[in-house]
Amino acid sequence: MFVSDCLGVNSLGHLTIGGRDTVELAQTYGTPLYVMDENEIRRACESYRESINKYYSGRGLVTYASKAFCCKAVCKVAMEEQLGLDVVSIGELYTAQSVGFPAERIFFHGNNKTVQELQAAIEYGVGQIVVDNLTELELLNQLAVSQGKMAKILFRIKPGIDAHTHDFVRTGQIDSKFGFALETGEAMQAVKEAAGMKGVHLLGMHCHIGSQIFDIEPFEHAAEVMISFMADVKAETGLELEMLDLGGGFGIKYLPEHDPVAYDQYMQRVSETVKKACAARSFKTPFIVIEPGRSIAGPAGITLYTVGAIKEIPNVRTYVSIDGGMGDNPRYALYKSEYEALVANKASQPKTHTVTIAGKCCESGDLIGENMPLQDVRVGDIIAVLATGAYNYSMASNYNRIPKPPVVMLKDGEARVVVKRETLEDIVRNDML
């Protein structure tokens, strides 16, 4: 019925998440409100972990892409579930450090890491720094040598794969700000330069072909390309790379008609491709890393709002205004990302209306969605927008100086605040006169 397994409807006809009444949660914690089901997050972690162990005989690691949703609580969950952690900034690294996340299981990504970030990564002993370009490679080598340390690295490679997704989230093709290109010889050049450096040790390769992908074929193709390149590296330089990070990008169910591939099915088919490609080139099967983020956090979260003004424009549309908007979910404003919404206090009723959900920001593009089916909605109703666990809190802003909502985490029916609601004092905290 719903896009996430953790959702349901109780005897009052109210939407539930993790067994808790969302209307009650809205009354207790206020709106806007992010709600996450920790049990659902852990189920996804376990499913990925068991699948990679099954198909790679224990020679693999699931690494949570923390950019999807990062806070102390979720980093602690990833740590307890024996996952690695993908970070892309000093802020994400600091969050990981604050909960004692094992440095050897951290992968530091990013296309323009600062000196401060690279120094922090070296000092903390980050297990894998994913180098994006030659400038970064040279800088990292200098910093590591100056500290008398050896930085373990992967190279981010553009495998030239069309992932059949939105232009804004296609990152594996040659025209991308990320990574080394294969076609130009840039990637092989980088390998040869790294081989002669004293401050870096090249462990392997990384690629990421895009996000919200429903097909397995692009992942299979990427695996073939990457294994082929790693075999070419061995043939040309003698280096036998030991790790292949195939990234993430697995699609989730935002709308009822979406049909994402089961994790186990993905893992089985891609593992077969990896093993076949290795056999064809007489190349030892590398240690495999995958980096799911959205597919772990996304389905586990919802956002609750209270309806304010309702504006009916005859023969045009009906605007339903909420007490949040692009400040807590900018994804529709950025790239028309679609969501399913419902009236939480009328969840058992049919959706008989078509509305545009509008935010409260002073911006005409501040919308959560247009032409969305919804129950008969009235002022004061609670609207739930589903599958918002990823890239909502992470991308939230203080546009119009609106405080960011809190995050409430549910576990076994118990609720706790894991990120506090911002106050007005928080808004002016860093202002200077």
Coordinates of C-alpha atoms in Angstrom, one line a residue:
M1 CA 0.0 0.0 0.0
F2 CA 2.8 2.4 1.0
V3 CA 6.2 3.2 -0.5
S4 CA 7.9 2.0 2.7
D5 CA 7.3 -1.1 4.8
C6 CA 7.5 0.8 8.1
L7 CA 4.3 2.7 7.3
G8 CA 0.7 1.7 8.2
V9 CA -2.7 2.9 9.3
N10 CA -4.1 2.4 12.8
S11 CA -7.7 2.0 14.1
L12 CA -8.1 5.8 14.1
G13 CA -7.4 5.9 10.4
H14 CA -4.1 7.7 11.1
L15 CA -0.8 7.1 9.3
T16 CA 1.7 5.3 11.5
I17 CA 5.5 4.9 11.1
G18 CA 7.3 2.3 13.1
G19 CA 4.0 1.6 14.8
R20 CA 3.7 5.1 16.2
D21 CA 0.7 7.4 15.3
T22 CA 2.1 10.3 13.2
V23 CA -0.6 12.7 14.4
E24 CA 0.4 12.0 17.9
L25 CA 4.1 12.6 17.0
A26 CA 3.1 15.9 15.3
Q27 CA 1.3 17.0 18.5
T28 CA 4.2 16.0 20.7
Y29 CA 7.1 17.4 18.8
G30 CA 5.5 20.0 16.6
T31 CA 5.8 20.5 12.8
P32 CA 7.6 20.6 10.5
L33 CA 9.1 17.3 11.8
Y34 CA 11.4 14.7 10.3
V35 CA 10.6 11.2 11.6
M36 CA 13.0 8.3 11.0
D37 CA 12.4 4.6 11.8
E38 CA 15.7 3.2 13.1
N39 CA 14.5 -0.4 12.8
E40 CA 13.9 0.2 9.1
I41 CA 17.4 1.6 8.7
R42 CA 18.9 -1.4 10.4
R43 CA 16.9 -3.8 8.3
A44 CA 18.3 -2.2 5.2
C45 CA 21.9 -2.3 6.6
E46 CA 21.5 -6.0 7.5
S47 CA 20.1 -6.8 4.0
Y48 CA 23.0 -5.2 2.2
R49 CA 25.6 -6.7 4.6
E50 CA 24.2 -10.2 4.3
S51 CA 24.0 -9.9 0.5
I52 CA 27.5 -8.7 0.0
N53 CA 28.9 -11.4 2.3
K54 CA 26.9 -14.0 0.4
Y55 CA 28.0 -13.2 -3.1
Y56 CA 31.5 -12.1 -2.4
S57 CA 32.3 -14.7 0.2
G58 CA 32.9 -12.2 2.9
R59 CA 35.4 -10.1 0.8
G60 CA 33.3 -7.0 0.7
L61 CA 32.1 -4.0 2.6
V62 CA 28.9 -2.0 2.7
T63 CA 29.7 1.6 3.2
Y64 CA 26.9 4.0 4.2
A65 CA 26.9 7.2 2.1
S66 CA 26.4 9.7 4.9
K67 CA 25.6 12.6 2.6
A68 CA 22.1 11.1 2.3
F69 CA 21.4 11.7 6.0
C70 CA 24.2 12.5 8.5
C71 CA 24.0 13.0 12.2
K72 CA 25.6 11.3 15.3
A73 CA 22.7 8.8 15.7
V74 CA 22.8 7.4 12.2
C75 CA 26.6 7.3 12.2
K76 CA 26.4 5.2 15.4
V77 CA 23.8 2.9 13.7
A78 CA 26.1 2.4 10.7
M79 CA 29.0 1.6 13.1
E80 CA 27.0 -0.9 15.1
E81 CA 25.8 -2.6 11.9
Q82 CA 29.5 -3.1 10.9
L83 CA 29.2 -0.8 7.9
G84 CA 31.8 1.5 6.5
L85 CA 31.1 5.3 6.2
D86 CA 31.4 7.5 3.1
V87 CA 32.1 11.1 4.0
V88 CA 32.6 14.1 1.7
S89 CA 33.5 17.0 4.0
I90 CA 35.3 17.8 7.2
G91 CA 31.9 18.2 8.8
E92 CA 30.8 14.7 8.0
L93 CA 34.2 13.4 9.1
Y94 CA 34.0 15.3 12.4
T95 CA 30.5 13.8 13.0
A96 CA 32.0 10.3 12.4
Q97 CA 34.8 11.0 14.8
S98 CA 32.4 12.3 17.4
V99 CA 30.9 8.8 17.8
G100 CA 34.2 7.0 17.5
F101 CA 33.6 5.6 14.1
P102 CA 36.6 3.3 13.1
A103 CA 38.9 5.3 10.9
E104 CA 39.8 2.3 8.8
R105 CA 36.2 1.9 7.6
I106 CA 35.9 5.5 6.5
F107 CA 36.1 6.5 2.8
F108 CA 36.7 10.3 2.2
H109 CA 35.2 11.5 -1.1
G110 CA 34.9 14.9 -2.8
N111 CA 36.1 16.6 -6.0
N112 CA 37.8 19.6 -4.2
K113 CA 39.0 18.6 -0.8
T114 CA 40.7 21.4 1.1
V115 CA 44.1 21.3 2.7
Q116 CA 42.3 21.3 6.1
E117 CA 40.2 18.3 5.0
L118 CA 43.1 16.3 3.7
Q119 CA 45.1 17.1 6.8
A120 CA 42.2 16.0 9.1
A121 CA 41.9 12.7 7.1
I122 CA 45.6 11.9 7.4
E123 CA 45.6 12.8 11.1
Y124 CA 42.6 10.6 11.9
G125 CA 43.9 7.8 9.8
V126 CA 41.1 7.6 7.3
G127 CA 41.3 4.2 5.7
Q128 CA 40.6 5.3 2.1
I129 CA 40.9 8.7 0.6
V130 CA 39.2 8.7 -2.8
V131 CA 41.3 11.0 -5.0
D132 CA 39.5 12.9 -7.6
N133 CA 42.2 14.7 -9.7
L134 CA 45.9 15.2 -10.2
T135 CA 46.0 18.4 -8.2
E136 CA 44.6 16.6 -5.2
L137 CA 46.9 13.6 -5.7
E138 CA 50.0 15.9 -5.6
L139 CA 48.7 17.9 -2.6
L140 CA 47.8 14.7 -0.6
N141 CA 51.3 13.3 -1.3
Q142 CA 53.0 16.4 -0.1
L143 CA 50.9 16.6 3.1
A144 CA 51.4 12.9 3.9
V145 CA 55.2 13.1 3.3
S146 CA 55.4 16.2 5.5
Q147 CA 53.7 14.2 8.3
G148 CA 55.7 11.1 7.8
K149 CA 52.7 9.1 6.9
M150 CA 51.3 7.0 4.1
A151 CA 47.8 7.8 2.8
K152 CA 45.9 4.9 1.4
I153 CA 43.9 6.0 -1.7
L154 CA 41.5 5.0 -4.4
F155 CA 41.1 6.8 -7.7
R156 CA 37.6 8.0 -8.7
I157 CA 37.1 6.9 -12.3
K158 CA 34.6 8.1 -14.9
P159 CA 33.6 4.8 -16.6
G160 CA 31.6 6.5 -19.3
I161 CA 28.2 4.9 -18.3
D162 CA 24.8 6.4 -19.1
A163 CA 22.8 5.5 -16.0
H164 CA 19.4 6.5 -17.6
T165 CA 18.7 9.0 -14.9
H166 CA 18.3 12.8 -14.4
D167 CA 21.0 15.0 -15.8
F168 CA 21.7 16.5 -12.4
V169 CA 22.5 13.1 -10.8
R170 CA 24.4 11.4 -13.7
T171 CA 28.0 11.3 -12.5
G172 CA 29.7 8.5 -14.5
Q173 CA 30.0 10.1 -17.9
I174 CA 33.1 11.9 -19.3
D175 CA 31.5 15.3 -19.0
S176 CA 31.4 15.3 -15.2
K177 CA 33.1 17.4 -12.5
F178 CA 34.0 14.1 -10.8
G179 CA 36.9 11.8 -11.4
F180 CA 39.6 10.7 -13.9
A181 CA 38.6 10.0 -17.5
L182 CA 39.5 6.7 -19.1
E183 CA 39.1 7.8 -22.7
T184 CA 41.8 10.5 -22.5
G185 CA 44.4 8.4 -20.8
E186 CA 44.1 10.7 -17.7
A187 CA 43.4 7.7 -15.4
M188 CA 46.4 5.7 -16.4
Q189 CA 48.6 8.7 -16.1
A190 CA 47.4 9.2 -12.6
V191 CA 48.2 5.6 -11.7
K192 CA 51.8 6.0 -13.0
E193 CA 52.3 9.2 -11.1
A194 CA 50.9 7.7 -7.9
A195 CA 53.2 4.7 -8.2
G196 CA 56.3 7.0 -8.0
M197 CA 55.0 8.9 -4.9
K198 CA 56.3 8.3 -1.4
G199 CA 53.2 9.6 0.5
V200 CA 50.4 7.6 -1.1
H201 CA 49.6 3.9 -1.6
L202 CA 47.1 3.2 -4.4
L203 CA 44.7 0.4 -3.1
G204 CA 42.2 0.4 -6.0
M205 CA 39.5 2.2 -7.9
H206 CA 36.2 3.8 -7.3
C207 CA 33.3 4.7 -9.6
H208 CA 29.8 6.1 -9.2
I209 CA 27.5 6.2 -12.2
G210 CA 24.5 8.1 -10.8
S211 CA 21.6 8.1 -8.4
Q212 CA 18.1 6.7 -8.2
I213 CA 18.8 4.0 -10.8
F214 CA 16.3 1.2 -11.3
D215 CA 18.2 -0.9 -13.9
I216 CA 20.9 -3.4 -13.1
E217 CA 22.6 -3.3 -16.5
P218 CA 24.4 0.0 -16.0
F219 CA 26.0 -1.4 -12.8
E220 CA 27.0 -4.5 -14.6
H221 CA 28.5 -2.5 -17.4
A222 CA 30.4 -0.3 -14.9
A223 CA 31.8 -3.4 -13.2
E224 CA 33.1 -4.7 -16.5
V225 CA 34.7 -1.4 -17.4
M226 CA 36.4 -1.1 -14.0
I227 CA 37.7 -4.6 -13.9
S228 CA 39.1 -4.2 -17.4
F229 CA 40.9 -1.0 -16.4
M230 CA 42.3 -2.6 -13.3
A231 CA 43.6 -5.5 -15.5
D232 CA 45.1 -2.9 -17.9
V233 CA 46.9 -1.3 -15.0
K234 CA 48.4 -4.6 -14.0
A235 CA 49.5 -5.3 -17.6
E236 CA 51.0 -1.9 -18.1
T237 CA 52.5 -1.1 -14.7
G238 CA 52.7 -4.4 -12.8
L239 CA 50.4 -3.0 -10.0
E240 CA 47.7 -5.5 -8.9
L241 CA 45.1 -3.3 -7.3
E242 CA 43.2 -5.0 -4.5
M243 CA 40.0 -2.9 -4.0
L244 CA 37.0 -2.0 -6.3
D245 CA 34.4 0.5 -4.9
L246 CA 31.4 0.3 -7.2
G247 CA 29.6 3.2 -5.5
G248 CA 25.9 3.5 -4.9
G249 CA 22.9 5.0 -6.7
F250 CA 20.3 2.3 -6.1
G251 CA 16.8 3.6 -6.7
I252 CA 14.0 3.7 -4.1
K253 CA 10.3 3.8 -4.2
Y254 CA 9.1 7.4 -4.1
L255 CA 5.8 6.7 -5.8
P256 CA 3.6 3.6 -5.7
E257 CA 4.5 2.7 -9.4
H258 CA 8.2 2.7 -8.8
D259 CA 9.8 -0.8 -8.8
P260 CA 13.3 -0.8 -7.5
V261 CA 15.5 -3.8 -7.8
A262 CA 15.9 -6.0 -4.7
Y263 CA 19.4 -5.6 -3.1
D264 CA 20.0 -9.3 -3.3
Q265 CA 19.2 -9.5 -7.0
Y266 CA 21.5 -6.5 -7.7
M267 CA 24.3 -8.1 -5.7
Q268 CA 24.0 -11.5 -7.3
R269 CA 24.1 -10.2 -10.9
V270 CA 26.9 -7.7 -10.4
S271 CA 29.0 -10.3 -8.5
E272 CA 28.6 -12.6 -11.4
T273 CA 29.7 -9.9 -13.8
V274 CA 32.8 -9.1 -11.6
K275 CA 33.8 -12.7 -11.4
K276 CA 33.4 -13.3 -15.1
A277 CA 35.3 -10.2 -16.0
C278 CA 38.1 -11.1 -13.7
A279 CA 38.3 -14.7 -15.1
A280 CA 38.4 -13.3 -18.6
R281 CA 41.5 -11.2 -17.8
S282 CA 43.1 -13.6 -15.3
F283 CA 42.8 -10.9 -12.6
K284 CA 42.3 -11.7 -9.0
T285 CA 38.8 -10.8 -7.7
P286 CA 39.2 -7.5 -5.7
F287 CA 37.7 -6.7 -2.4
I288 CA 34.3 -5.1 -3.3
V289 CA 32.8 -2.0 -1.7
I290 CA 29.4 -0.6 -2.3
E291 CA 28.0 2.8 -1.1
P292 CA 24.3 2.8 -0.6
G293 CA 22.9 6.0 1.1
R294 CA 19.4 6.9 -0.2
S295 CA 18.3 3.2 -0.2
I296 CA 19.2 2.9 3.5
A297 CA 17.9 6.2 4.8
G298 CA 15.2 7.3 2.3
P299 CA 12.4 4.8 2.9
A300 CA 12.9 5.0 6.7
G301 CA 11.9 8.7 6.9
I302 CA 8.8 10.9 6.5
T303 CA 8.2 14.6 7.0
L304 CA 5.1 15.9 8.8
Y305 CA 3.6 19.4 8.2
T306 CA 0.6 21.3 9.4
V307 CA -1.8 22.8 6.8
G308 CA -2.2 26.5 6.9
A309 CA -3.9 28.4 4.1
I310 CA -5.7 26.7 1.2
K311 CA -6.1 28.7 -1.9
E312 CA -8.5 27.4 -4.7
I313 CA -8.0 29.1 -8.1
P314 CA -11.1 27.9 -10.2
N315 CA -10.1 25.9 -13.3
V316 CA -6.4 26.3 -12.4
R317 CA -5.3 24.6 -9.3
T318 CA -5.6 24.4 -5.5
Y319 CA -2.7 25.4 -3.4
V320 CA -2.3 23.7 0.0
S321 CA 0.2 25.7 2.1
I322 CA 2.2 24.0 4.8
D323 CA 4.4 25.2 7.6
G324 CA 7.6 24.0 5.9
G325 CA 8.8 23.8 2.3
M326 CA 12.0 24.2 0.3
G327 CA 13.9 25.0 3.5
D328 CA 13.5 21.4 4.7
N329 CA 13.0 19.7 1.3
P330 CA 14.5 21.6 -1.6
R331 CA 14.5 18.6 -4.0
Y332 CA 11.3 19.5 -5.9
A333 CA 12.5 23.1 -6.4
L334 CA 15.9 21.8 -7.5
Y335 CA 15.0 19.0 -9.9
K336 CA 11.3 18.2 -9.7
S337 CA 11.7 15.2 -7.5
E338 CA 8.3 13.5 -7.0
Y339 CA 6.9 12.3 -3.7
E340 CA 3.8 10.6 -2.4
A341 CA 1.9 12.6 0.2
L342 CA -1.2 12.0 2.2
V343 CA -3.3 13.6 5.0
A344 CA -1.9 11.7 8.0
N345 CA -5.1 12.1 10.1
K346 CA -7.2 10.8 7.1
A347 CA -4.9 8.1 5.9
S348 CA -7.6 5.5 5.6
Q349 CA -9.7 7.7 3.3
P350 CA -9.4 7.7 -0.5
K351 CA -7.5 10.4 -2.3
T352 CA -10.2 12.4 -4.0
H353 CA -8.5 15.7 -4.7
T354 CA -5.6 17.0 -6.7
V355 CA -3.5 19.7 -5.2
T356 CA -0.2 21.6 -5.3
I357 CA 1.6 21.5 -1.9
A358 CA 3.2 24.9 -1.4
G359 CA 5.8 25.9 1.2
K360 CA 5.9 29.1 3.3
C361 CA 9.0 30.6 1.8
C362 CA 8.8 33.9 -0.1
E363 CA 9.6 32.1 -3.4
S364 CA 7.2 31.1 -6.1
G365 CA 9.2 27.9 -6.7
D366 CA 8.8 26.8 -3.1
L367 CA 6.7 23.7 -3.8
I368 CA 6.8 20.1 -2.5
G369 CA 4.9 18.9 -5.5
E370 CA 2.3 19.7 -8.1
N371 CA -0.9 17.9 -9.2
M372 CA -0.6 15.5 -6.3
P373 CA -3.5 13.2 -5.3
L374 CA -4.6 13.9 -1.7
Q375 CA -7.5 13.2 0.6
D376 CA -10.0 16.0 1.3
V377 CA -7.7 18.4 3.1
R378 CA -8.6 21.2 5.5
V379 CA -6.8 23.8 7.6
G380 CA -5.1 22.2 10.5
D381 CA -4.7 18.8 9.0
I382 CA -1.3 17.0 9.2
I383 CA 0.3 16.2 5.8
A384 CA 2.9 13.5 5.6
V385 CA 5.4 13.4 2.7
L386 CA 6.8 9.9 2.4
A387 CA 10.3 8.6 1.7
T388 CA 12.1 11.8 2.8
G389 CA 14.8 10.1 4.9
A390 CA 17.5 11.0 2.4
Y391 CA 18.6 14.3 1.1
N392 CA 16.0 16.3 3.0
Y393 CA 17.5 17.1 6.4
S394 CA 20.9 16.9 4.6
M395 CA 20.0 19.6 2.1
A396 CA 17.9 21.8 4.5
S397 CA 18.7 25.5 4.7
N398 CA 17.7 28.6 6.7
Y399 CA 16.2 30.4 3.7
N400 CA 14.1 33.3 5.0
R401 CA 15.8 32.6 8.3
I402 CA 13.4 29.8 9.1
P403 CA 14.7 27.4 11.7
K404 CA 15.4 23.8 10.6
P405 CA 13.1 21.1 11.9
P406 CA 14.1 18.4 14.4
V407 CA 14.7 14.8 13.7
V408 CA 12.9 12.2 15.8
M409 CA 14.1 8.6 15.7
L410 CA 11.9 5.7 16.5
K411 CA 13.1 2.4 17.8
D412 CA 10.9 -0.4 18.9
G413 CA 8.0 2.0 19.3
E414 CA 10.1 4.5 21.4
A415 CA 10.7 8.0 20.2
R416 CA 13.7 10.2 20.9
V417 CA 15.0 13.4 19.4
V418 CA 18.3 12.9 17.6
V419 CA 18.6 16.4 16.2
K420 CA 17.0 19.3 18.1
R421 CA 14.7 21.8 16.5
E422 CA 16.6 25.0 15.7
T423 CA 15.7 28.1 17.8
L424 CA 15.6 31.7 16.9
E425 CA 18.8 32.2 18.9
D426 CA 20.4 29.5 16.7
I427 CA 19.5 31.6 13.7
V428 CA 21.5 34.7 14.9
R429 CA 24.2 32.8 16.8
N430 CA 27.0 33.6 14.4
D431 CA 25.9 37.1 13.5
M432 CA 28.3 39.9 14.4
L433 CA 27.6 43.6 14.9

